[in-house]
PDB file of C-alpha atoms and ligand atoms in Angstrom:
ATOM      1  CA  UNK A   1      65.773  56.270 101.997  1.00 94.00           C
ATOM      2  CA  UNK A   2      64.524  54.321 104.010  1.00 98.00           C
ATOM      3  CA  UNK A   3      66.599  54.168 108.042  1.00 98.00           C
ATOM      4  CA  UNK A   4      63.977  52.823 110.180  1.00 98.00           C
ATOM      5  CA  UNK A   5      61.053  51.012 111.099  1.00 98.00           C
ATOM      6  CA  UNK A   6      59.388  52.115 113.896  1.00 98.00           C
ATOM      7  CA  UNK A   7      55.955  49.635 115.122  1.00 98.00           C
ATOM      8  CA  UNK A   8      53.483  50.799 117.518  1.00 97.00           C
ATOM      9  CA  UNK A   9      52.975  47.547 119.331  1.00 97.00           C
ATOM     10  CA  UNK A  10      49.304  46.339 120.111  1.00 95.00           C
ATOM     11  CA  UNK A  11      47.309  45.980 116.616  1.00 93.00           C
ATOM     12  CA  UNK A  12      50.190  45.524 114.590  1.00 97.00           C
ATOM     13  CA  UNK A  13      52.597  43.462 116.157  1.00 98.00           C
ATOM     14  CA  UNK A  14      49.860  41.602 118.066  1.00 97.00           C
ATOM     15  CA  UNK A  15      47.066  41.803 119.167  1.00 94.00           C
ATOM     16  CA  UNK A  16      46.633  42.624 123.276  1.00 94.00           C
ATOM     17  CA  UNK A  17      43.622  44.637 122.516  1.00 90.00           C
ATOM     18  CA  UNK A  18      41.100  42.022 123.685  1.00 92.00           C
ATOM     19  CA  UNK A  19      43.188  41.549 127.194  1.00 95.00           C
ATOM     20  CA  UNK A  20      43.018  45.276 127.795  1.00 96.00           C
ATOM     21  CA  UNK A  21      39.455  45.360 126.784  1.00 96.00           C
ATOM     22  CA  UNK A  22      38.517  42.250 129.054  1.00 97.00           C
ATOM     23  CA  UNK A  23      40.739  43.630 132.090  1.00 98.00           C
ATOM     24  CA  UNK A  24      38.059  47.617 131.895  1.00 98.00           C
ATOM     25  CA  UNK A  25      35.445  45.613 131.038  1.00 98.00           C
ATOM     26  CA  UNK A  26      35.987  43.802 134.778  1.00 97.00           C
ATOM     27  CA  UNK A  27      36.629  46.962 136.034  1.00 97.00           C
ATOM     28  CA  UNK A  28      34.216  49.046 134.665  1.00 97.00           C
ATOM     29  CA  UNK A  29      31.304  46.067 135.079  1.00 97.00           C
ATOM     30  CA  UNK A  30      32.579  46.497 138.350  1.00 96.00           C
ATOM     31  CA  UNK A  31      31.889  50.193 137.549  1.00 95.00           C
ATOM     32  CA  UNK A  32      28.399  49.293 136.971  1.00 95.00           C
ATOM     33  CA  UNK A  33      29.811  51.522 134.070  1.00 96.00           C
ATOM     34  CA  UNK A  34      28.678  50.890 130.284  1.00 95.00           C
ATOM     35  CA  UNK A  35      31.140  49.277 128.014  1.00 97.00           C
ATOM     36  CA  UNK A  36      31.162  46.630 125.220  1.00 96.00           C
ATOM     37  CA  UNK A  37      34.045  46.359 121.648  1.00 94.00           C
ATOM     38  CA  UNK A  38      32.313  49.867 120.367  1.00 91.00           C
ATOM     39  CA  UNK A  39      33.323  51.409 122.955  1.00 93.00           C
ATOM     40  CA  UNK A  40      36.526  49.969 123.151  1.00 92.00           C
ATOM     41  CA  UNK A  41      37.608  51.635 119.849  1.00 86.00           C
ATOM     42  CA  UNK A  42      38.356  54.901 120.898  1.00 88.00           C
ATOM     43  CA  UNK A  43      40.871  53.150 123.462  1.00 90.00           C
ATOM     44  CA  UNK A  44      43.370  51.827 121.486  1.00 86.00           C
ATOM     45  CA  UNK A  45      46.179  53.646 121.340  1.00 85.00           C
ATOM     46  CA  UNK A  46      44.961  56.609 124.634  1.00 88.00           C
ATOM     47  CA  UNK A  47      47.436  55.895 127.329  1.00 91.00           C
ATOM     48  CA  UNK A  48      46.096  54.301 130.473  1.00 95.00           C
ATOM     49  CA  UNK A  49      44.855  56.944 132.443  1.00 95.00           C
ATOM     50  CA  UNK A  50      43.749  58.723 129.127  1.00 93.00           C
ATOM     51  CA  UNK A  51      41.863  55.387 129.184  1.00 95.00           C
ATOM     52  CA  UNK A  52      39.514  55.264 131.862  1.00 97.00           C
ATOM     53  CA  UNK A  53      39.373  59.317 131.466  1.00 97.00           C
ATOM     54  CA  UNK A  54      37.210  58.049 128.614  1.00 96.00           C
ATOM     55  CA  UNK A  55      35.576  55.065 130.534  1.00 97.00           C
ATOM     56  CA  UNK A  56      34.346  57.400 133.149  1.00 97.00           C
ATOM     57  CA  UNK A  57      33.224  60.297 130.857  1.00 95.00           C
ATOM     58  CA  UNK A  58      30.483  58.066 129.437  1.00 92.00           C
ATOM     59  CA  UNK A  59      28.947  58.354 132.231  1.00 93.00           C
ATOM     60  CA  UNK A  60      29.325  61.298 133.387  1.00 94.00           C
ATOM     61  CA  UNK A  61      31.212  60.074 136.617  1.00 92.00           C
ATOM     62  CA  UNK A  62      34.153  62.470 138.054  1.00 92.00           C
ATOM     63  CA  UNK A  63      36.553  60.856 140.414  1.00 95.00           C
ATOM     64  CA  UNK A  64      39.113  61.873 142.625  1.00 97.00           C
ATOM     65  CA  UNK A  65      42.524  61.567 141.020  1.00 97.00           C
ATOM     66  CA  UNK A  66      44.057  58.977 143.800  1.00 98.00           C
ATOM     67  CA  UNK A  67      40.883  57.176 143.450  1.00 97.00           C
ATOM     68  CA  UNK A  68      41.434  57.115 139.117  1.00 98.00           C
ATOM     69  CA  UNK A  69      44.384  56.150 139.638  1.00 98.00           C
ATOM     70  CA  UNK A  70      43.744  52.822 141.781  1.00 98.00           C
ATOM     71  CA  UNK A  71      41.603  52.082 139.142  1.00 98.00           C
ATOM     72  CA  UNK A  72      44.158  52.337 136.282  1.00 98.00           C
ATOM     73  CA  UNK A  73      46.719  50.154 138.913  1.00 98.00           C
ATOM     74  CA  UNK A  74      43.471  47.646 139.369  1.00 98.00           C
ATOM     75  CA  UNK A  75      42.779  47.122 135.587  1.00 98.00           C
ATOM     76  CA  UNK A  76      46.875  46.984 135.136  1.00 98.00           C
ATOM     77  CA  UNK A  77      46.587  43.619 137.504  1.00 98.00           C
ATOM     78  CA  UNK A  78      44.347  42.458 135.353  1.00 98.00           C
ATOM     79  CA  UNK A  79      45.961  43.152 131.987  1.00 98.00           C
ATOM     80  CA  UNK A  80      49.364  41.789 133.428  1.00 98.00           C
ATOM     81  CA  UNK A  81      47.608  38.484 135.063  1.00 97.00           C
ATOM     82  CA  UNK A  82      45.787  38.292 131.515  1.00 96.00           C
ATOM     83  CA  UNK A  83      49.407  38.781 128.918  1.00 96.00           C
ATOM     84  CA  UNK A  84      50.961  35.821 130.603  1.00 96.00           C
ATOM     85  CA  UNK A  85      49.480  34.036 128.385  1.00 96.00           C
ATOM     86  CA  UNK A  86      50.925  35.877 125.301  1.00 97.00           C
ATOM     87  CA  UNK A  87      53.589  33.494 123.306  1.00 98.00           C
ATOM     88  CA  UNK A  88      54.745  33.456 120.209  1.00 98.00           C
ATOM     89  CA  UNK A  89      52.277  31.554 118.656  1.00 98.00           C
ATOM     90  CA  UNK A  90      50.633  35.643 119.112  1.00 97.00           C
ATOM     91  CA  UNK A  91      52.826  37.424 116.635  1.00 98.00           C
ATOM     92  CA  UNK A  92      50.104  39.164 114.130  1.00 98.00           C
ATOM     93  CA  UNK A  93      50.808  37.543 109.877  1.00 98.00           C
ATOM     94  CA  UNK A  94      53.825  38.379 108.244  1.00 98.00           C
ATOM     95  CA  UNK A  95      55.238  39.892 111.986  1.00 98.00           C
ATOM     96  CA  UNK A  96      58.174  37.815 112.104  1.00 98.00           C
ATOM     97  CA  UNK A  97      59.312  37.965 108.462  1.00 98.00           C
ATOM     98  CA  UNK A  98      59.318  41.163 108.128  1.00 98.00           C
ATOM     99  CA  UNK A  99      61.337  42.136 111.510  1.00 98.00           C
ATOM    100  CA  UNK A 100      64.084  38.644 110.468  1.00 98.00           C
ATOM    101  CA  UNK A 101      64.459  40.874 107.149  1.00 98.00           C
ATOM    102  CA  UNK A 102      64.821  44.696 108.588  1.00 98.00           C
ATOM    103  CA  UNK A 103      68.082  43.432 110.468  1.00 98.00           C
ATOM    104  CA  UNK A 104      69.517  41.615 107.675  1.00 98.00           C
ATOM    105  CA  UNK A 105      69.074  44.107 106.064  1.00 98.00           C
ATOM    106  CA  UNK A 106      70.715  46.744 108.521  1.00 97.00           C
ATOM    107  CA  UNK A 107      66.918  48.299 108.817  1.00 98.00           C
ATOM    108  CA  UNK A 108      67.001  49.655 112.154  1.00 98.00           C
ATOM    109  CA  UNK A 109      64.032  48.470 113.873  1.00 98.00           C
ATOM    110  CA  UNK A 110      62.400  50.377 116.855  1.00 98.00           C
ATOM    111  CA  UNK A 111      58.984  49.963 118.937  1.00 98.00           C
ATOM    112  CA  UNK A 112      56.818  53.089 119.445  1.00 98.00           C
ATOM    113  CA  UNK A 113      54.607  51.828 121.756  1.00 96.00           C
ATOM    114  CA  UNK A 114      51.899  53.680 124.660  1.00 94.00           C
ATOM    115  CA  UNK A 115      51.841  50.888 126.973  1.00 95.00           C
ATOM    116  CA  UNK A 116      54.062  50.647 130.523  1.00 96.00           C
ATOM    117  CA  UNK A 117      53.988  46.729 129.383  1.00 97.00           C
ATOM    118  CA  UNK A 118      55.584  46.891 126.032  1.00 97.00           C
ATOM    119  CA  UNK A 119      59.409  44.816 127.008  1.00 96.00           C
ATOM    120  CA  UNK A 120      57.249  42.567 129.570  1.00 96.00           C
ATOM    121  CA  UNK A 121      54.944  41.607 126.354  1.00 97.00           C
ATOM    122  CA  UNK A 122      58.053  41.333 123.332  1.00 98.00           C
ATOM    123  CA  UNK A 123      60.045  39.217 125.751  1.00 97.00           C
ATOM    124  CA  UNK A 124      56.103  36.577 125.677  1.00 97.00           C
ATOM    125  CA  UNK A 125      56.357  36.935 122.209  1.00 98.00           C
ATOM    126  CA  UNK A 126      59.904  36.126 121.884  1.00 98.00           C
ATOM    127  CA  UNK A 127      60.880  39.038 119.493  1.00 98.00           C
ATOM    128  CA  UNK A 128      63.192  41.425 121.909  1.00 98.00           C
ATOM    129  CA  UNK A 129      66.147  40.791 119.597  1.00 98.00           C
ATOM    130  CA  UNK A 130      64.986  42.306 116.364  1.00 98.00           C
ATOM    131  CA  UNK A 131      64.421  45.826 118.282  1.00 98.00           C
ATOM    132  CA  UNK A 132      67.028  48.032 117.675  1.00 98.00           C
ATOM    133  CA  UNK A 133      65.010  50.249 120.701  1.00 98.00           C
ATOM    134  CA  UNK A 134      61.870  50.088 122.480  1.00 98.00           C
ATOM    135  CA  UNK A 135      61.071  53.417 123.666  1.00 97.00           C
ATOM    136  CA  UNK A 136      59.753  53.611 127.575  1.00 90.00           C
ATOM    137  CA  UNK A 137      55.984  54.418 127.349  1.00 94.00           C
ATOM    138  CA  UNK A 138      56.434  55.240 130.976  1.00 93.00           C
ATOM    139  CA  UNK A 139      59.202  58.552 129.941  1.00 92.00           C
ATOM    140  CA  UNK A 140      57.184  59.811 126.917  1.00 94.00           C
ATOM    141  CA  UNK A 141      54.823  62.835 128.592  1.00 93.00           C
ATOM    142  CA  UNK A 142      52.690  64.226 125.791  1.00 93.00           C
ATOM    143  CA  UNK A 143      50.103  60.556 124.434  1.00 89.00           C
ATOM    144  CA  UNK A 144      49.508  59.736 121.052  1.00 91.00           C
ATOM    145  CA  UNK A 145      48.263  62.006 119.060  1.00 93.00           C
ATOM    146  CA  UNK A 146      51.162  63.823 119.658  1.00 95.00           C
ATOM    147  CA  UNK A 147      54.692  62.933 117.952  1.00 98.00           C
ATOM    148  CA  UNK A 148      56.730  62.686 121.150  1.00 98.00           C
ATOM    149  CA  UNK A 149      57.003  58.522 120.911  1.00 97.00           C
ATOM    150  CA  UNK A 150      58.722  58.675 117.663  1.00 98.00           C
ATOM    151  CA  UNK A 151      60.506  61.070 118.113  1.00 98.00           C
ATOM    152  CA  UNK A 152      61.967  59.492 120.824  1.00 98.00           C
ATOM    153  CA  UNK A 153      62.490  56.317 119.066  1.00 98.00           C
ATOM    154  CA  UNK A 154      63.804  57.586 116.205  1.00 98.00           C
ATOM    155  CA  UNK A 155      66.748  59.425 118.358  1.00 98.00           C
ATOM    156  CA  UNK A 156      67.572  56.979 119.721  1.00 98.00           C
ATOM    157  CA  UNK A 157      67.607  55.230 116.467  1.00 98.00           C
ATOM    158  CA  UNK A 158      69.998  57.822 115.522  1.00 98.00           C
ATOM    159  CA  UNK A 159      68.147  58.685 111.920  1.00 98.00           C
ATOM    160  CA  UNK A 160      66.234  61.501 111.019  1.00 98.00           C
ATOM    161  CA  UNK A 161      62.506  61.344 111.352  1.00 98.00           C
ATOM    162  CA  UNK A 162      62.664  62.046 106.933  1.00 98.00           C
ATOM    163  CA  UNK A 163      64.096  58.180 106.370  1.00 98.00           C
ATOM    164  CA  UNK A 164      61.957  56.425 108.917  1.00 98.00           C
ATOM    165  CA  UNK A 165      58.469  54.741 108.651  1.00 98.00           C
ATOM    166  CA  UNK A 166      56.165  54.115 111.219  1.00 98.00           C
ATOM    167  CA  UNK A 167      53.337  50.996 111.490  1.00 98.00           C
ATOM    168  CA  UNK A 168      49.801  52.097 113.500  1.00 97.00           C
ATOM    169  CA  UNK A 169      46.885  50.610 113.427  1.00 94.00           C
ATOM    170  CA  UNK A 170      45.145  53.506 114.977  1.00 91.00           C
ATOM    171  CA  UNK A 171      43.687  56.746 114.062  1.00 90.00           C
ATOM    172  CA  UNK A 172      45.778  58.618 116.877  1.00 91.00           C
ATOM    173  CA  UNK A 173      49.484  56.734 115.676  1.00 94.00           C
ATOM    174  CA  UNK A 174      49.178  57.724 112.193  1.00 96.00           C
ATOM    175  CA  UNK A 175      48.267  61.747 113.068  1.00 96.00           C
ATOM    176  CA  UNK A 176      51.166  61.518 115.105  1.00 97.00           C
ATOM    177  CA  UNK A 177      53.594  59.548 112.900  1.00 98.00           C
ATOM    178  CA  UNK A 178      53.190  62.213 110.622  1.00 98.00           C
ATOM    179  CA  UNK A 179      52.846  64.882 113.056  1.00 98.00           C
ATOM    180  CA  UNK A 180      56.516  62.703 113.886  1.00 98.00           C
ATOM    181  CA  UNK A 181      58.270  63.528 109.956  1.00 98.00           C
ATOM    182  CA  UNK A 182      57.811  60.053 109.461  1.00 98.00           C
ATOM    183  CA  UNK A 183      55.536  58.270 106.885  1.00 98.00           C
ATOM    184  CA  UNK A 184      52.803  55.860 108.245  1.00 98.00           C
ATOM    185  CA  UNK A 185      51.486  52.866 107.113  1.00 98.00           C
ATOM    186  CA  UNK A 186      48.423  51.923 108.709  1.00 98.00           C
ATOM    187  CA  UNK A 187      46.907  48.481 109.246  1.00 97.00           C
ATOM    188  CA  UNK A 188      43.505  48.522 109.181  1.00 94.00           C
ATOM    189  CA  UNK A 189      40.539  49.817 107.314  1.00 91.00           C
ATOM    190  CA  UNK A 190      41.142  52.730 105.019  1.00 94.00           C
ATOM    191  CA  UNK A 191      38.110  54.767 106.233  1.00 92.00           C
ATOM    192  CA  UNK A 192      39.054  54.945 109.925  1.00 88.00           C
ATOM    193  CA  UNK A 193      43.586  55.347 108.879  1.00 93.00           C
ATOM    194  CA  UNK A 194      43.000  57.643 106.185  1.00 93.00           C
ATOM    195  CA  UNK A 195      46.101  59.478 106.279  1.00 96.00           C
ATOM    196  CA  UNK A 196      48.289  57.494 105.633  1.00 98.00           C
ATOM    197  CA  UNK A 197      50.052  57.205 103.295  1.00 98.00           C
ATOM    198  CA  UNK A 198      49.066  53.351 102.092  1.00 98.00           C
ATOM    199  CA  UNK A 199      46.739  51.191 104.117  1.00 98.00           C
ATOM    200  CA  UNK A 200      47.130  46.594 104.206  1.00 98.00           C
ATOM    201  CA  UNK A 201      44.587  44.449 105.926  1.00 97.00           C
ATOM    202  CA  UNK A 202      47.782  43.180 107.559  1.00 97.00           C
ATOM    203  CA  UNK A 203      51.571  42.848 107.221  1.00 98.00           C
ATOM    204  CA  UNK A 204      51.446  39.753 105.683  1.00 98.00           C
ATOM    205  CA  UNK A 205      53.502  39.695 102.392  1.00 97.00           C
ATOM    206  CA  UNK A 206      55.184  43.071 103.310  1.00 98.00           C
ATOM    207  CA  UNK A 207      58.861  42.975 102.435  1.00 98.00           C
ATOM    208  CA  UNK A 208      61.509  46.016 102.322  1.00 98.00           C
ATOM    209  CA  UNK A 209      61.100  46.613  98.647  1.00 98.00           C
ATOM    210  CA  UNK A 210      57.630  47.337  99.209  1.00 98.00           C
ATOM    211  CA  UNK A 211      58.454  50.160 102.256  1.00 98.00           C
ATOM    212  CA  UNK A 212      61.118  51.426 100.295  1.00 98.00           C
ATOM    213  CA  UNK A 213      59.099  52.164  97.451  1.00 97.00           C
ATOM    214  CA  UNK A 214      56.521  53.968  99.978  1.00 98.00           C
ATOM    215  CA  UNK A 215      59.181  56.540 101.235  1.00 94.00           C
ATOM    216  CA  UNK A 216      61.332  57.046  98.058  1.00 72.00           C
TER     217      UNK A 216
HETATM  218  P1  B16 B 301      49.308  50.014 129.551  1.00 56.30           P
HETATM  219  P2  B16 B 301      49.687  50.516 121.761  1.00 56.30           P
HETATM  220  C1  B16 B 301      48.443  50.854 123.874  1.00 56.30           C
HETATM  221  O1  B16 B 301      49.403  49.897 123.366  1.00 56.30           O
HETATM  222  C2  B16 B 301      47.029  50.598 123.553  1.00 56.30           C
HETATM  223  O2  B16 B 301      46.302  50.322 122.522  1.00 56.30           O
HETATM  224  C3  B16 B 301      46.012  50.859 124.790  1.00 56.30           C
HETATM  225  O3  B16 B 301      44.450  50.132 124.243  1.00 56.30           O
HETATM  226  C4  B16 B 301      46.289  51.107 126.103  1.00 56.30           C
HETATM  227  O4  B16 B 301      45.596  51.606 127.175  1.00 56.30           O
HETATM  228  C5  B16 B 301      47.669  51.631 126.532  1.00 56.30           C
HETATM  229  O5  B16 B 301      48.933  50.423 125.354  1.00 56.30           O
HETATM  230  C6  B16 B 301      48.614  51.708 127.550  1.00 56.30           C
HETATM  231  O6  B16 B 301      49.142  50.637 128.104  1.00 56.30           O
HETATM  232  O7  B16 B 301      48.353  50.308 130.221  1.00 56.30           O
HETATM  233  O8  B16 B 301      49.989  48.607 129.134  1.00 56.30           O
HETATM  234  O9  B16 B 301      50.394  51.189 130.139  1.00 56.30           O
HETATM  235  O10 B16 B 301      49.063  50.421 120.344  1.00 56.30           O
HETATM  236  O11 B16 B 301      50.507  52.002 121.710  1.00 56.30           O
HETATM  237  O12 B16 B 301      50.865  49.644 121.302  1.00 56.30           O
HETATM  238 MG1   MG B 302      47.904  50.170 118.402  1.00 56.30          MG
END
């Protein structure tokens, strides 16, 4: 029986991927490293330092740890400036309606994002009230595809993973949901998210009845 739905943020609730891209792009340009939207796909769902590593790897560039931390901080400063533009209009289609229905039917709602800025984005989107728990990404030790962030969310919500649906747009995220023992709903391309129980283009028209059929 469906007890909780645990959402990823970027690519599921809103499309902050574009802002992450712009912030990384500025940094990569300054470093003289080639970086484009296609390569950016690999960074989706991947935490900040691991994303930087993917960019450096592409140029075969090695840097000392302190320098990497400074670059990651610099990217984050740019990102934080960009997300000041986020408003409720940036909610992806169907999200608000689904969150409202989940709340109304007493199904718990959690957020399992790799982003340390997740709380700020959720507040700017003005949907904070719909979430029973937002996992603190800073407290997550191992990134997706490790299931830690989803398991932490389920624990905080007081629900068994078997009664949870996880919603993800990234391959690593779908993997994390499966490893957590939850049912994955994919948002995006079925070719990339083939391991999800079901893949839809967006959450438009998604409701509790449809979600329930995935889990029973
Ligand atoms: P931050 P998600 C992820 O969010 C993004 O997809 C990924 O591109 C980003 O690097 C990561 O959060 C960390 O974000 O630098 O703000 O801590 O998809 O897990 O909601
Ligand atoms: Mg995502």
